[in-house]
Coordinates of N, CA and C in Angstrom, one line a residue:
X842 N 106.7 82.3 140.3 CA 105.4 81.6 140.4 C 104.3 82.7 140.4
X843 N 103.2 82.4 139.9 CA 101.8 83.4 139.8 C 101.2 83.4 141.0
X844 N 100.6 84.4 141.0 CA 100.1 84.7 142.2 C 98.7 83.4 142.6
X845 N 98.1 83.1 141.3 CA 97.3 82.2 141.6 C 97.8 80.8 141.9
X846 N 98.8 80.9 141.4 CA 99.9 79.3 142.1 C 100.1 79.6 143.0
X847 N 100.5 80.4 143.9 CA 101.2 81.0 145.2 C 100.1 80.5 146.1
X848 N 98.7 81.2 145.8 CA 97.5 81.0 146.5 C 97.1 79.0 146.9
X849 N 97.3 78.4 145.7 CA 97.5 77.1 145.7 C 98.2 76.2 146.8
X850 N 99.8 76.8 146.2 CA 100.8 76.4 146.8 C 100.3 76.3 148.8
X851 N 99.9 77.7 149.1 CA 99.6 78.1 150.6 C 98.4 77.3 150.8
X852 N 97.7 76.8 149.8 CA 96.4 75.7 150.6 C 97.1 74.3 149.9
X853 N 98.2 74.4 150.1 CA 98.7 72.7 150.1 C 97.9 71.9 148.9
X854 N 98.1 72.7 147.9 CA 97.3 72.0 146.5 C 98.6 72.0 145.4
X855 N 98.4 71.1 144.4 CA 99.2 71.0 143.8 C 98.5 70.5 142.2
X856 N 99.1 71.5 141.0 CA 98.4 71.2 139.7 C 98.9 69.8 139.2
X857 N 98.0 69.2 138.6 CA 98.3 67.4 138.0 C 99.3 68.0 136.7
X858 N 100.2 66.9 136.5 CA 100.3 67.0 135.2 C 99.6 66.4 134.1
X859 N 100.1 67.0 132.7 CA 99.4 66.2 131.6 C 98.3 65.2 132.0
X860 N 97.1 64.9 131.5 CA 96.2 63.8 131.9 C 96.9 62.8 130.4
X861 N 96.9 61.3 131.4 CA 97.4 60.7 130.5 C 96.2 59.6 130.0
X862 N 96.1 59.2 128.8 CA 95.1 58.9 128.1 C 95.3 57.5 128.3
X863 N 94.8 57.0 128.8 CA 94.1 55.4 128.7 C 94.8 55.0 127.4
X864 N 95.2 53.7 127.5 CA 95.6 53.3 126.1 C 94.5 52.5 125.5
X865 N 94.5 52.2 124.0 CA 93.4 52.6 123.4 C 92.4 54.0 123.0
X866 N 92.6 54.5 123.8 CA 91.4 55.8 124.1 C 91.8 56.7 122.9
X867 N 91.3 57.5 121.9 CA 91.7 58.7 121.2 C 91.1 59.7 121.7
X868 N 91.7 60.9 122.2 CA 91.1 62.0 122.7 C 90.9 63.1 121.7
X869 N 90.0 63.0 120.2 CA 90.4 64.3 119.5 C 89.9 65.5 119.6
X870 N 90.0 65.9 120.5 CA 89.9 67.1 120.6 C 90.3 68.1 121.6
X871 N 90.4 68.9 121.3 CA 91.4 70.5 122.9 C 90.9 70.2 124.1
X872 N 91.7 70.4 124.8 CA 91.5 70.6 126.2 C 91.0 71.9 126.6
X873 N 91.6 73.0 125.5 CA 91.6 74.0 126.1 C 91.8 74.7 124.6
X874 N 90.7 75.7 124.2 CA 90.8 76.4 123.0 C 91.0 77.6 123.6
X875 N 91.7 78.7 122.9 CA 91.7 80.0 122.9 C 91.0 80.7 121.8
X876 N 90.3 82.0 121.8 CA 89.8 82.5 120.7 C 90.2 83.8 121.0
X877 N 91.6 84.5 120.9 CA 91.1 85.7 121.4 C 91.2 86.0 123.2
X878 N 90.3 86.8 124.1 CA 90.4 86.4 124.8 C 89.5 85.4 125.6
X879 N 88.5 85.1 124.7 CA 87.9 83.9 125.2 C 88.5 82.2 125.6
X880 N 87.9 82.1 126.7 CA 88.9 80.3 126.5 C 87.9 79.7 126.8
X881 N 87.2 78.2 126.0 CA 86.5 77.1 126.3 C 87.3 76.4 126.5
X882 N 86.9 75.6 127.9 CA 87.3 74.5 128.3 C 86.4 73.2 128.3
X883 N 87.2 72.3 127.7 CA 86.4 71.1 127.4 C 85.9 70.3 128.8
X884 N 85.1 69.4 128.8 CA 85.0 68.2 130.4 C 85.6 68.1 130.3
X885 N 86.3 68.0 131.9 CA 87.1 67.2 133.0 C 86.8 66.5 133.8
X886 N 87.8 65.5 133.8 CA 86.8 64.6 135.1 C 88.2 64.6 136.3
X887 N 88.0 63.6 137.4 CA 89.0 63.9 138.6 C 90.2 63.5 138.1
X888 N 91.2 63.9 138.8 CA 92.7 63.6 138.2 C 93.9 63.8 139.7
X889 N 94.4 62.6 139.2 CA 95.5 62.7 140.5 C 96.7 63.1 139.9
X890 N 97.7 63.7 141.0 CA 98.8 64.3 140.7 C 100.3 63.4 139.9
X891 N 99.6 62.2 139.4 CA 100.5 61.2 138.9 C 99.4 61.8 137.1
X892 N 98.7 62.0 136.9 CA 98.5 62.4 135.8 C 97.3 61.5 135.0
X893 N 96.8 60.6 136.3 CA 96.1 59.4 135.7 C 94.1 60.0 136.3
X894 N 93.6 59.3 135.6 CA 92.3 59.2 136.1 C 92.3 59.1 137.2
X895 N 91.5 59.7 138.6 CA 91.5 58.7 139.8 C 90.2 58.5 140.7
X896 N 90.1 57.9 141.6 CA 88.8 57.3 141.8 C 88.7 58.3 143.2
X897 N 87.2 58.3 143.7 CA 86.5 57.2 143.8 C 85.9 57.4 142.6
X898 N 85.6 55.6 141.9 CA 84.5 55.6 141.2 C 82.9 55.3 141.5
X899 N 81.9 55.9 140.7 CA 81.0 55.2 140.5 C 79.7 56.7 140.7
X900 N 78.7 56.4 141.6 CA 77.4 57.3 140.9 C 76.8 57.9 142.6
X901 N 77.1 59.1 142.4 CA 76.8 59.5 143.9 C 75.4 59.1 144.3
X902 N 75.3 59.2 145.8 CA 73.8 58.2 146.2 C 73.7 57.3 146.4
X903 N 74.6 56.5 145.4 CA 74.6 55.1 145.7 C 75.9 54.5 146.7
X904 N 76.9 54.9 145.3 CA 78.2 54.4 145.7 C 79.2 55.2 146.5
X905 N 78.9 56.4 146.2 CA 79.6 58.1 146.6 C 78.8 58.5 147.3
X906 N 79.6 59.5 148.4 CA 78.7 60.5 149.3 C 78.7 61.9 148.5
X907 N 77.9 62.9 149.2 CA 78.2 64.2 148.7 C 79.7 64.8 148.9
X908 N 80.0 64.1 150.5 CA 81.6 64.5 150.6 C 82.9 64.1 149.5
X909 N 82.5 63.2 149.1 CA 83.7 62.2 148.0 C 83.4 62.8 146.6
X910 N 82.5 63.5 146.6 CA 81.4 63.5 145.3 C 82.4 65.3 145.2
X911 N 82.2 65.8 146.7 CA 82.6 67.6 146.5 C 84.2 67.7 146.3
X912 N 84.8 66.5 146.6 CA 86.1 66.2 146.4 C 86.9 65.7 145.7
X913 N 86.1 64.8 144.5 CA 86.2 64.7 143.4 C 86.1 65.9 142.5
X914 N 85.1 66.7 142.6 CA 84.9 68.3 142.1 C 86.2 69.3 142.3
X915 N 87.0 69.1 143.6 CA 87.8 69.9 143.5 C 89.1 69.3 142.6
X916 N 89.3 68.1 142.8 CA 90.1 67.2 142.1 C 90.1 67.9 140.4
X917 N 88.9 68.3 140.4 CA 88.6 68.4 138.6 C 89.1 69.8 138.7
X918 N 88.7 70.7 139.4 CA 89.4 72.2 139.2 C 90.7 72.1 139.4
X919 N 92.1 71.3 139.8 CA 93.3 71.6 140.0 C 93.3 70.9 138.2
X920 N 92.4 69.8 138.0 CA 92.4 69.5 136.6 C 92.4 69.8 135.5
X921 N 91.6 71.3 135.4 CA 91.3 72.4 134.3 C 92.4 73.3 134.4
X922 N 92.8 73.8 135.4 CA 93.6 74.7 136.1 C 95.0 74.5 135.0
X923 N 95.7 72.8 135.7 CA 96.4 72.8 135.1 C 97.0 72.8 133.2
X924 N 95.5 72.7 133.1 CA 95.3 72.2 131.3 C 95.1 73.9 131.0
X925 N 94.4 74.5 131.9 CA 94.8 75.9 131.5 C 95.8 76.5 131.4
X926 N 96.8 76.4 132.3 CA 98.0 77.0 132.5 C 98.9 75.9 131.4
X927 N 98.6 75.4 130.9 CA 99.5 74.9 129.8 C 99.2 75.4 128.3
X928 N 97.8 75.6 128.8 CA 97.6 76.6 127.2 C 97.7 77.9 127.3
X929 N 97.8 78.8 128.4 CA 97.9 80.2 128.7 C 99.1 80.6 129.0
X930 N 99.5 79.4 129.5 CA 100.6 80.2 130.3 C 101.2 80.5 131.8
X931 N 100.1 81.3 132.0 CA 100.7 81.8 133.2 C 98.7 81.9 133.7
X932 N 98.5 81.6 134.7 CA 97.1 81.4 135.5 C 96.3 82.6 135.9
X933 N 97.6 84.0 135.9 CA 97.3 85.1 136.2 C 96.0 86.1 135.1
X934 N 96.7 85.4 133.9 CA 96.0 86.1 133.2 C 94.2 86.3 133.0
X935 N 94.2 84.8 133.8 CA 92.8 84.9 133.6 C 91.8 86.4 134.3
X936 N 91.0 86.9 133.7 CA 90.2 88.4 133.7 C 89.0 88.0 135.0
X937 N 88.7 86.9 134.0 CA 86.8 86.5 135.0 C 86.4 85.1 134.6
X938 N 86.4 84.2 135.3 CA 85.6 83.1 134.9 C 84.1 83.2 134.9
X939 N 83.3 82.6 133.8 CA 82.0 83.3 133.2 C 81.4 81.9 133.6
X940 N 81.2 81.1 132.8 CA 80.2 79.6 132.7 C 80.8 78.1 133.4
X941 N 80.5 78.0 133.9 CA 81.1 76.3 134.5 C 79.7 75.8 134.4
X942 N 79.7 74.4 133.5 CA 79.2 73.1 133.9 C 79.0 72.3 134.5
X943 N 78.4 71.7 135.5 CA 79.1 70.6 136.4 C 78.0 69.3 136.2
X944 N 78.4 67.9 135.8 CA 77.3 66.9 135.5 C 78.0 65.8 136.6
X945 N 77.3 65.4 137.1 CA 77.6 64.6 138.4 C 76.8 63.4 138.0
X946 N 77.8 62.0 137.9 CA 77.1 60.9 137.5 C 76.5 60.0 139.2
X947 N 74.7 60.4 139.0 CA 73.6 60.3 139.9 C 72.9 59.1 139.7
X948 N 72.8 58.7 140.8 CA 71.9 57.4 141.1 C 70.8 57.9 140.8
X949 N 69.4 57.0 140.8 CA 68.0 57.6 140.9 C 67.6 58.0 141.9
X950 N 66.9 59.1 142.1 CA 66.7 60.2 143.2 C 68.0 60.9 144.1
X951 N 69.0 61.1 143.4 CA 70.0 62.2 143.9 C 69.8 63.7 143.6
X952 N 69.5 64.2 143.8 CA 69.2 65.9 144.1 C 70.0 66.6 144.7
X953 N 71.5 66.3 144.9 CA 72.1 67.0 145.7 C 73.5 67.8 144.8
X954 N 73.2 67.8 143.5 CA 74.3 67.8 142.8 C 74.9 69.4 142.7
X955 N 73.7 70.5 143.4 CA 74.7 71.3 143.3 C 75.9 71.6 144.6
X956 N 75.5 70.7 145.4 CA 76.5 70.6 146.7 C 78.0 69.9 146.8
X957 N 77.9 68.9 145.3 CA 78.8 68.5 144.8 C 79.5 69.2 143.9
X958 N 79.3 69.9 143.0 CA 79.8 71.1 142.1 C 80.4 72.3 142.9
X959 N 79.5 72.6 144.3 CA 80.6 73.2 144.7 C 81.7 73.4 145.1
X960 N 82.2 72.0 145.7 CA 83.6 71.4 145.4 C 84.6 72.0 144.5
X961 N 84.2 71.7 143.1 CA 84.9 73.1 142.0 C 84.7 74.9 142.3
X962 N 83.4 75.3 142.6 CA 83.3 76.8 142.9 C 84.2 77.3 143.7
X963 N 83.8 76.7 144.7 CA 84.6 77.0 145.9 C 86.4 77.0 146.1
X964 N 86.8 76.6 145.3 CA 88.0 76.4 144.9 C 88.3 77.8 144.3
X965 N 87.6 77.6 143.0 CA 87.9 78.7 142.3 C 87.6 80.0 142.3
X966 N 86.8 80.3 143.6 CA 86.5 81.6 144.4 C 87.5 82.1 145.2
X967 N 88.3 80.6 146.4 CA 89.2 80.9 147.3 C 90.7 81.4 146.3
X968 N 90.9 81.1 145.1 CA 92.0 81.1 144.2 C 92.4 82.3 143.5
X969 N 90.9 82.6 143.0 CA 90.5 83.8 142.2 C 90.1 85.0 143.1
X970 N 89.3 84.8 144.1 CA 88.4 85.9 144.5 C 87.7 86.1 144.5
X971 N 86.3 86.4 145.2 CA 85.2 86.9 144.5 C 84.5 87.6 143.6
X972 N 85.4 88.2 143.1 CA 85.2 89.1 142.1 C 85.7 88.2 140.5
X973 N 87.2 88.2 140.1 CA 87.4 87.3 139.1 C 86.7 85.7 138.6
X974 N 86.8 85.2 140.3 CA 86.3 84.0 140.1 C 84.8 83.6 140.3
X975 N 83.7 84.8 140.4 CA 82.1 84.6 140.3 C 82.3 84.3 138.9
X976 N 80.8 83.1 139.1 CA 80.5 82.6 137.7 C 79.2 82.3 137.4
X977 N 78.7 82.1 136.4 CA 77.3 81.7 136.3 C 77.3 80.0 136.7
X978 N 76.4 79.1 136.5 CA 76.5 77.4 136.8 C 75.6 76.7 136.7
X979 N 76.1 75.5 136.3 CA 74.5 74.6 136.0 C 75.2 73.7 137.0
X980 N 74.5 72.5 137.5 CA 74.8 71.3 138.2 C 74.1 70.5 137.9
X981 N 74.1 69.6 137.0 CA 73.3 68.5 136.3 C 73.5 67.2 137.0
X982 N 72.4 66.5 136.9 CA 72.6 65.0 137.6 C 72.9 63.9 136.1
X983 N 73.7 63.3 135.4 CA 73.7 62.1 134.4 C 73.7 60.9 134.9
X984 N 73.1 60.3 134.3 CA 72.5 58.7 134.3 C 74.2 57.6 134.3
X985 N 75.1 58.5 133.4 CA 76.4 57.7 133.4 C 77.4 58.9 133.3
X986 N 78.8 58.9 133.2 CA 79.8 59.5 132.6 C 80.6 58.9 132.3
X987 N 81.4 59.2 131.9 CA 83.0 58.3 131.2 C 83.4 57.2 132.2
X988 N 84.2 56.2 132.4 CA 84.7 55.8 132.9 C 84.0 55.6 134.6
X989 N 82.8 55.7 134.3 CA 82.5 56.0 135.7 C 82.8 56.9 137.1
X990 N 83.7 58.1 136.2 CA 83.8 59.1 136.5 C 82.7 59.4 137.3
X991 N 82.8 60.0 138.9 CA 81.6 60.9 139.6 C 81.2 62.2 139.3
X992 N 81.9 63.0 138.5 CA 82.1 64.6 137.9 C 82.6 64.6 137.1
X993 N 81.9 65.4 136.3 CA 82.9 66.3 134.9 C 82.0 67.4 134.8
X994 N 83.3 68.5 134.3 CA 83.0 69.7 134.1 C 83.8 70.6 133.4
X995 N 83.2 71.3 132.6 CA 83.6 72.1 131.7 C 83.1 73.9 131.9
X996 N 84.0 74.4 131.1 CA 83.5 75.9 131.7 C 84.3 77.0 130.3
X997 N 84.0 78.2 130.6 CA 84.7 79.1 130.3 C 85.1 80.8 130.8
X998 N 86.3 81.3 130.3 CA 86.5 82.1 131.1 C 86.8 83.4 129.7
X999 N 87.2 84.5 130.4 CA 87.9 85.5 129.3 C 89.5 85.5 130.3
X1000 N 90.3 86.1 129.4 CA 91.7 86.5 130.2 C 91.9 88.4 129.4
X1001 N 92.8 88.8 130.5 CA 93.2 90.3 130.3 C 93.7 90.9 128.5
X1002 N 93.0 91.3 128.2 CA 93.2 91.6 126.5 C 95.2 91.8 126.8

């Protein structure tokens, strides 16, 4: 196991498998491109360890707290994590994570969305380190998201040439 699974494993987390697509749904496009050592990752939204979408649903402020909202967030980083480590490999290689997105589906007058995205940072600081895992970040509020998803987020990282 990698050292960044090891790190996981010891905070009682566990990576989802495959996200499984809604039937009907066509997903055409990567989860996870490689260029080199660059990697974009596409949105994610929360995911349980059965492989399925999972809730809470709906639009923080209203229906969500910030607490359900930061925990949904972390839901989504075991979510990337794992779609990473299926296109890389192995978790270790990652060098530095650079850009995370985070769009948080907000009621009218929620302002709290970067306290929700930290849910994802904070994850991938305790995992990574301070050093590998600093990153730049936006935290956006949207009017909707998929499925009524509370978060989605996309990012990118480099891994070790």
């Amino acid at each position: 196991m990698s050292e960044i699974e090891d790190r996981l494993a010891s905070m009682g987390l566990r990576l989802p498998p495959p996200f499984e697509v809604p039937s009907g749904l066509s997903l055409p496009f990567q989860f996870v491109q490689v260029h080199g050592t660059r990697v974009l990752i596409s949105g994610h939204g929360p995911q349980g360890e059965d492989g399925q979408m999972t809730g809470p649903f709906g639009k923080l402020g209203s229906e969500l707290s910030v607490s359900e909202g930061y925990q949904a967030a972390r839901l989504v980083a075991l979510s990337i994590l794992a779609s990473l480590k299926r296109s890389i490999g192995d978790l270790d290689r990652v060098q530095q994570w650079h850009r995370v997105f985070g769009m948080v589906n907000s009621a009218p007058g929620f302002i709290q969305q970067p306290q929700v995205i930290n849910g994802f940072s904070d994850l991938i600081l305790a995992v990574y380190g301070a050093e590998r895992g600093a990153h730049t970040r936006s935290a956006v509020g949207m009017a909707e998201l998929p499925f009524n998803i509370p978060v989605e987020i996309e990012g990118e990282l480099s891994l070790h040439p």
